[in-house]
Amino acid sequence: MGEPCEVKFRLVRGRTSVSKARAVLRAKLGEWRAGQAAVESAELVLSELVTNALRAEAPGDRMIGVRIECRERGGLLRLEVSDAGEGRPVVRQPGDLDAAGRGLLIVEALTYRWGVDERQAGIGKTVWAELLAPGIVPLRGEAEAAAVTVRVGQSVRAGDDWRTVRSVRSERFASGGLLVVVGLDNGSFLRLRAADVVTVRTGSAPAQEDMGNAEDQLRLSAGPVSAP
């Protein structure tokens, strides 16, 4: 597939991180036109992976990394969650009265396969899971997407107009949330929360007034925004 089929972002170690991860995943799968069953299964799996990462013993300032990828022409959805904690998660067999401990059982039941890798750069581990999701493909043309997935070179709807994205950077709220600042070709900026939904155009020829200099477009090309 020609254009990137993934999104990466980071989460603070806070109680709202699970819902934020689900919101970004839901927006991305909506952009890829995933079926409802695939969306529901993926949300459950990602929720469990992020929850386990939040429970891992790690310094409070260490963030959690999330990566969502569409593979094999849309037939496979891969979810990765990285944390700085030691050890490896183990599937437990909780009793009927146990209120917790079923997270990896859910992951095991809903996925094609899952596993744990050491992080290639930095301490900790990456827990990954792959779900069979036939039919999901990156949508070419007009789509809704989470602000954290916006890339330089795309066109976004700003009011009643379409504007070309010239820059994307991330900032942090005082509370720790991620703010995405999108610079547009008319000099204005969109300041959005990571999970805010925007309308984008991808894979189609830009309007004449948005084309700009081709060398500049190539130089500015970048992947999905990630927190620093």
mmCIF file of C-alpha atoms in Angstrom:
data_model
loop_
_atom_site.group_PDB
_atom_site.id
_atom_site.type_symbol
_atom_site.label_atom_id
_atom_site.label_comp_id
_atom_site.label_asym_id
_atom_site.label_seq_id
_atom_site.Cartn_x
_atom_site.Cartn_y
_atom_site.Cartn_z
ATOM 1 C CA MET A 1 0.000 0.000 0.000
ATOM 2 C CA GLY A 2 1.383 3.370 -0.974
ATOM 3 C CA GLU A 3 0.721 5.519 2.085
ATOM 4 C CA PRO A 4 1.569 4.811 5.742
ATOM 5 C CA CYS A 5 -0.830 2.359 7.379
ATOM 6 C CA GLU A 6 0.011 3.085 10.991
ATOM 7 C CA VAL A 7 -0.299 5.603 13.774
ATOM 8 C CA LYS A 8 1.982 6.060 16.780
ATOM 9 C CA PHE A 9 1.340 8.063 19.922
ATOM 10 C CA ARG A 10 2.263 8.195 23.595
ATOM 11 C CA LEU A 11 0.204 8.275 26.762
ATOM 12 C CA VAL A 12 0.922 9.535 30.247
ATOM 13 C CA ARG A 13 0.543 7.093 33.100
ATOM 14 C CA GLY A 14 -2.897 8.332 34.109
ATOM 15 C CA ARG A 15 -6.436 7.042 34.531
ATOM 16 C CA THR A 16 -7.681 8.659 31.309
ATOM 17 C CA SER A 17 -5.083 6.981 29.104
ATOM 18 C CA VAL A 18 -7.187 3.903 28.320
ATOM 19 C CA SER A 19 -10.087 5.988 27.032
ATOM 20 C CA LYS A 20 -7.725 8.176 24.990
ATOM 21 C CA ALA A 21 -6.140 5.120 23.372
ATOM 22 C CA ARG A 22 -9.569 3.740 22.513
ATOM 23 C CA ALA A 23 -10.631 7.067 20.990
ATOM 24 C CA VAL A 24 -7.604 7.224 18.682
ATOM 25 C CA LEU A 25 -8.058 3.571 17.692
ATOM 26 C CA ARG A 26 -11.759 4.077 16.987
ATOM 27 C CA ALA A 27 -11.038 7.124 14.825
ATOM 28 C CA LYS A 28 -8.325 5.321 12.866
ATOM 29 C CA LEU A 29 -10.439 2.224 12.274
ATOM 30 C CA GLY A 30 -13.259 4.487 11.165
ATOM 31 C CA GLU A 31 -10.894 6.041 8.646
ATOM 32 C CA TRP A 32 -10.008 2.535 7.461
ATOM 33 C CA ARG A 33 -13.693 1.558 7.296
ATOM 34 C CA ALA A 34 -13.293 -1.395 9.634
ATOM 35 C CA GLY A 35 -16.374 -3.472 10.442
ATOM 36 C CA GLN A 36 -18.069 -3.084 13.793
ATOM 37 C CA ALA A 37 -16.959 -6.509 15.026
ATOM 38 C CA ALA A 38 -13.307 -5.700 14.295
ATOM 39 C CA VAL A 39 -13.632 -2.320 16.037
ATOM 40 C CA GLU A 40 -15.159 -3.823 19.174
ATOM 41 C CA SER A 41 -12.558 -6.599 19.424
ATOM 42 C CA ALA A 42 -9.662 -4.212 18.803
ATOM 43 C CA GLU A 43 -10.926 -1.771 21.438
ATOM 44 C CA LEU A 44 -11.138 -4.530 24.045
ATOM 45 C CA VAL A 45 -7.656 -5.810 23.243
ATOM 46 C CA LEU A 46 -6.046 -2.358 23.244
ATOM 47 C CA SER A 47 -7.797 -1.488 26.513
ATOM 48 C CA GLU A 48 -6.346 -4.566 28.194
ATOM 49 C CA LEU A 49 -2.841 -3.936 26.835
ATOM 50 C CA VAL A 50 -2.827 -0.303 27.966
ATOM 51 C CA THR A 51 -4.288 -1.245 31.367
ATOM 52 C CA ASN A 52 -1.505 -3.787 31.904
ATOM 53 C CA ALA A 53 1.105 -1.214 30.890
ATOM 54 C CA LEU A 54 -0.312 1.257 33.416
ATOM 55 C CA ARG A 55 -0.034 -1.371 36.145
ATOM 56 C CA ALA A 56 3.576 -2.227 35.325
ATOM 57 C CA GLU A 57 6.065 -1.016 37.895
ATOM 58 C CA ALA A 58 7.871 1.880 36.222
ATOM 59 C CA PRO A 59 8.883 5.453 37.109
ATOM 60 C CA GLY A 60 5.879 7.775 37.048
ATOM 61 C CA ASP A 61 7.380 10.030 34.368
ATOM 62 C CA ARG A 62 7.804 7.146 31.901
ATOM 63 C CA MET A 63 5.208 7.279 29.155
ATOM 64 C CA ILE A 64 3.413 4.438 27.405
ATOM 65 C CA GLY A 65 3.891 4.032 23.661
ATOM 66 C CA VAL A 66 1.093 2.808 21.390
ATOM 67 C CA ARG A 67 1.358 1.731 17.768
ATOM 68 C CA ILE A 68 -1.561 0.726 15.533
ATOM 69 C CA GLU A 69 -0.773 -0.841 12.161
ATOM 70 C CA CYS A 70 -2.757 -2.270 9.270
ATOM 71 C CA ARG A 71 -0.892 -5.148 7.606
ATOM 72 C CA GLU A 72 -1.244 -7.533 4.681
ATOM 73 C CA ARG A 73 -3.575 -5.386 2.588
ATOM 74 C CA GLY A 74 -5.950 -4.859 5.452
ATOM 75 C CA GLY A 75 -6.199 -8.486 6.533
ATOM 76 C CA LEU A 76 -4.319 -8.039 9.790
ATOM 77 C CA LEU A 77 -4.477 -5.393 12.507
ATOM 78 C CA ARG A 78 -1.474 -5.160 14.828
ATOM 79 C CA LEU A 79 -1.602 -3.365 18.174
ATOM 80 C CA GLU A 80 1.563 -2.647 20.169
ATOM 81 C CA VAL A 81 1.860 -1.151 23.651
ATOM 82 C CA SER A 82 5.292 -0.380 25.124
ATOM 83 C CA ASP A 83 6.157 0.418 28.734
ATOM 84 C CA ALA A 84 9.269 0.793 30.846
ATOM 85 C CA GLY A 85 8.331 -1.917 33.341
ATOM 86 C CA GLU A 86 10.336 -5.066 33.930
ATOM 87 C CA GLY A 87 9.095 -8.623 33.628
ATOM 88 C CA ARG A 88 6.724 -10.218 31.153
ATOM 89 C CA PRO A 89 2.947 -10.531 31.381
ATOM 90 C CA VAL A 90 1.623 -14.017 32.059
ATOM 91 C CA VAL A 91 -1.833 -15.406 31.366
ATOM 92 C CA ARG A 92 -3.554 -16.142 34.672
ATOM 93 C CA GLN A 93 -6.409 -18.464 35.472
ATOM 94 C CA PRO A 94 -8.459 -16.491 38.013
ATOM 95 C CA GLY A 95 -11.171 -18.106 40.075
ATOM 96 C CA ASP A 96 -14.859 -17.438 39.543
ATOM 97 C CA LEU A 97 -14.906 -14.893 42.381
ATOM 98 C CA ASP A 98 -11.746 -13.030 41.362
ATOM 99 C CA ALA A 99 -12.526 -9.505 40.157
ATOM 100 C CA ALA A 100 -9.329 -9.091 38.140
ATOM 101 C CA GLY A 101 -6.738 -11.088 36.243
ATOM 102 C CA ARG A 102 -8.693 -11.828 33.074
ATOM 103 C CA GLY A 103 -7.073 -9.235 30.811
ATOM 104 C CA LEU A 104 -4.711 -11.536 28.924
ATOM 105 C CA LEU A 105 -7.372 -14.226 28.698
ATOM 106 C CA ILE A 106 -9.433 -11.684 26.749
ATOM 107 C CA VAL A 107 -6.433 -10.825 24.578
ATOM 108 C CA GLU A 108 -5.753 -14.502 23.916
ATOM 109 C CA ALA A 109 -9.390 -15.171 23.015
ATOM 110 C CA LEU A 110 -9.811 -12.254 20.608
ATOM 111 C CA THR A 111 -6.491 -12.266 18.760
ATOM 112 C CA TYR A 112 -4.841 -14.347 16.083
ATOM 113 C CA ARG A 113 -1.667 -14.294 18.144
ATOM 114 C CA TRP A 114 0.098 -12.116 20.707
ATOM 115 C CA GLY A 115 3.497 -11.875 22.333
ATOM 116 C CA VAL A 116 6.102 -9.818 24.149
ATOM 117 C CA ASP A 117 9.330 -8.322 22.777
ATOM 118 C CA GLU A 118 12.128 -6.439 24.460
ATOM 119 C CA ARG A 119 12.249 -2.819 23.385
ATOM 120 C CA GLN A 120 14.999 -2.312 20.841
ATOM 121 C CA ALA A 121 15.719 1.178 22.156
ATOM 122 C CA GLY A 122 15.258 1.888 25.826
ATOM 123 C CA ILE A 123 14.211 -0.178 28.807
ATOM 124 C CA GLY A 124 11.069 -2.214 29.189
ATOM 125 C CA LYS A 125 9.012 -4.264 26.780
ATOM 126 C CA THR A 126 6.465 -4.159 23.984
ATOM 127 C CA VAL A 127 3.357 -6.315 24.214
ATOM 128 C CA TRP A 128 1.792 -6.860 20.803
ATOM 129 C CA ALA A 129 -1.346 -8.492 19.507
ATOM 130 C CA GLU A 130 -2.587 -9.254 15.995
ATOM 131 C CA LEU A 131 -6.236 -9.509 15.022
ATOM 132 C CA LEU A 132 -7.642 -10.886 11.805
ATOM 133 C CA ALA A 133 -9.597 -8.015 10.289
ATOM 134 C CA PRO A 134 -10.306 -8.647 6.601
ATOM 135 C CA GLY A 135 -11.326 -5.669 4.564
ATOM 136 C CA ILE A 136 -9.765 -2.795 6.497
ATOM 137 C CA VAL A 137 -7.605 -0.633 4.264
ATOM 138 C CA PRO A 138 -6.325 2.928 4.518
ATOM 139 C CA LEU A 139 -9.016 5.049 2.918
ATOM 140 C CA ARG A 140 -7.972 7.131 -0.041
ATOM 141 C CA GLY A 141 -9.972 10.274 -0.531
ATOM 142 C CA GLU A 142 -12.003 12.003 2.175
ATOM 143 C CA ALA A 143 -12.149 10.558 5.700
ATOM 144 C CA GLU A 144 -12.425 11.418 9.366
ATOM 145 C CA ALA A 145 -9.297 10.833 11.431
ATOM 146 C CA ALA A 146 -7.935 11.529 14.892
ATOM 147 C CA ALA A 147 -5.854 14.713 15.069
ATOM 148 C CA VAL A 148 -2.844 12.688 16.213
ATOM 149 C CA THR A 149 -2.811 10.891 12.825
ATOM 150 C CA VAL A 150 -2.685 14.037 10.651
ATOM 151 C CA ARG A 151 0.398 14.231 8.409
ATOM 152 C CA VAL A 152 2.178 16.953 6.472
ATOM 153 C CA GLY A 153 0.940 17.096 2.877
ATOM 154 C CA GLN A 154 -2.621 16.050 3.638
ATOM 155 C CA SER A 155 -5.540 18.426 3.210
ATOM 156 C CA VAL A 156 -7.810 19.115 6.185
ATOM 157 C CA ARG A 157 -11.175 20.800 6.363
ATOM 158 C CA ALA A 158 -10.942 24.134 8.190
ATOM 159 C CA GLY A 159 -14.413 25.604 8.399
ATOM 160 C CA ASP A 160 -15.807 25.612 4.854
ATOM 161 C CA ASP A 161 -12.380 25.426 3.189
ATOM 162 C CA TRP A 162 -9.769 22.761 2.516
ATOM 163 C CA ARG A 163 -6.213 23.622 3.593
ATOM 164 C CA THR A 164 -2.918 21.838 3.069
ATOM 165 C CA VAL A 165 -1.045 20.784 6.193
ATOM 166 C CA ARG A 166 2.411 22.428 6.253
ATOM 167 C CA SER A 167 3.558 21.392 9.724
ATOM 168 C CA VAL A 168 2.537 19.186 12.637
ATOM 169 C CA ARG A 169 3.929 19.392 16.134
ATOM 170 C CA SER A 170 2.850 18.220 19.568
ATOM 171 C CA GLU A 171 2.709 20.035 22.899
ATOM 172 C CA ARG A 172 1.644 19.043 26.384
ATOM 173 C CA PHE A 173 -1.185 20.414 28.440
ATOM 174 C CA ALA A 174 -0.295 21.252 32.041
ATOM 175 C CA SER A 175 -2.462 18.276 33.003
ATOM 176 C CA GLY A 176 -0.320 15.987 30.840
ATOM 177 C CA GLY A 177 -2.606 15.567 27.822
ATOM 178 C CA LEU A 178 -1.328 15.785 24.250
ATOM 179 C CA LEU A 179 -2.100 18.837 22.111
ATOM 180 C CA VAL A 180 -1.583 18.624 18.344
ATOM 181 C CA VAL A 181 -0.771 21.903 16.571
ATOM 182 C CA VAL A 182 -1.428 21.727 12.828
ATOM 183 C CA GLY A 183 0.029 24.509 10.658
ATOM 184 C CA LEU A 184 -1.936 25.304 7.491
ATOM 185 C CA ASP A 185 -0.927 26.771 4.140
ATOM 186 C CA ASN A 186 -2.686 30.093 4.857
ATOM 187 C CA GLY A 187 -0.543 30.691 7.950
ATOM 188 C CA SER A 188 -3.202 29.728 10.478
ATOM 189 C CA PHE A 189 -3.026 26.907 13.029
ATOM 190 C CA LEU A 190 -5.413 24.290 14.335
ATOM 191 C CA ARG A 191 -4.900 23.454 18.011
ATOM 192 C CA LEU A 192 -6.507 20.090 18.681
ATOM 193 C CA ARG A 193 -6.567 17.424 21.334
ATOM 194 C CA ALA A 194 -4.964 14.175 20.171
ATOM 195 C CA ALA A 195 -8.280 12.330 19.872
ATOM 196 C CA ASP A 196 -10.227 15.192 18.242
ATOM 197 C CA VAL A 197 -11.662 14.120 14.893
ATOM 198 C CA VAL A 198 -10.848 16.118 11.745
ATOM 199 C CA THR A 199 -11.784 15.568 8.093
ATOM 200 C CA VAL A 200 -8.799 14.877 5.844
ATOM 201 C CA ARG A 201 -8.094 14.136 2.200
ATOM 202 C CA THR A 202 -5.403 11.646 1.236
ATOM 203 C CA GLY A 203 -4.314 10.035 -1.990
ATOM 204 C CA SER A 204 -5.963 12.573 -4.277
ATOM 205 C CA ALA A 205 -4.482 15.450 -6.253
ATOM 206 C CA PRO A 206 -4.524 18.704 -4.250
ATOM 207 C CA ALA A 207 -6.319 21.754 -5.536
ATOM 208 C CA GLN A 208 -4.201 24.050 -7.688
ATOM 209 C CA GLU A 209 -4.012 26.749 -5.007
ATOM 210 C CA ASP A 210 -2.728 24.197 -2.490
ATOM 211 C CA MET A 211 0.020 22.596 -4.574
ATOM 212 C CA GLY A 212 2.876 24.919 -3.591
ATOM 213 C CA ASN A 213 6.425 23.970 -4.377
ATOM 214 C CA ALA A 214 6.907 20.250 -5.072
ATOM 215 C CA GLU A 215 10.357 20.165 -3.466
ATOM 216 C CA ASP A 216 8.955 21.764 -0.299
ATOM 217 C CA GLN A 217 6.201 19.158 -0.181
ATOM 218 C CA LEU A 218 8.722 16.333 -0.386
ATOM 219 C CA ARG A 219 10.974 17.896 2.212
ATOM 220 C CA LEU A 220 8.068 18.334 4.618
ATOM 221 C CA SER A 221 6.692 14.800 4.224
ATOM 222 C CA ALA A 222 6.523 13.040 7.580
ATOM 223 C CA GLY A 223 4.773 10.230 9.419
ATOM 224 C CA PRO A 224 2.069 10.474 12.113
ATOM 225 C CA VAL A 225 2.837 12.905 14.908
ATOM 226 C CA SER A 226 4.251 11.443 18.094
ATOM 227 C CA ALA A 227 4.742 13.077 21.442
ATOM 228 C CA PRO A 228 8.333 14.032 22.236
#
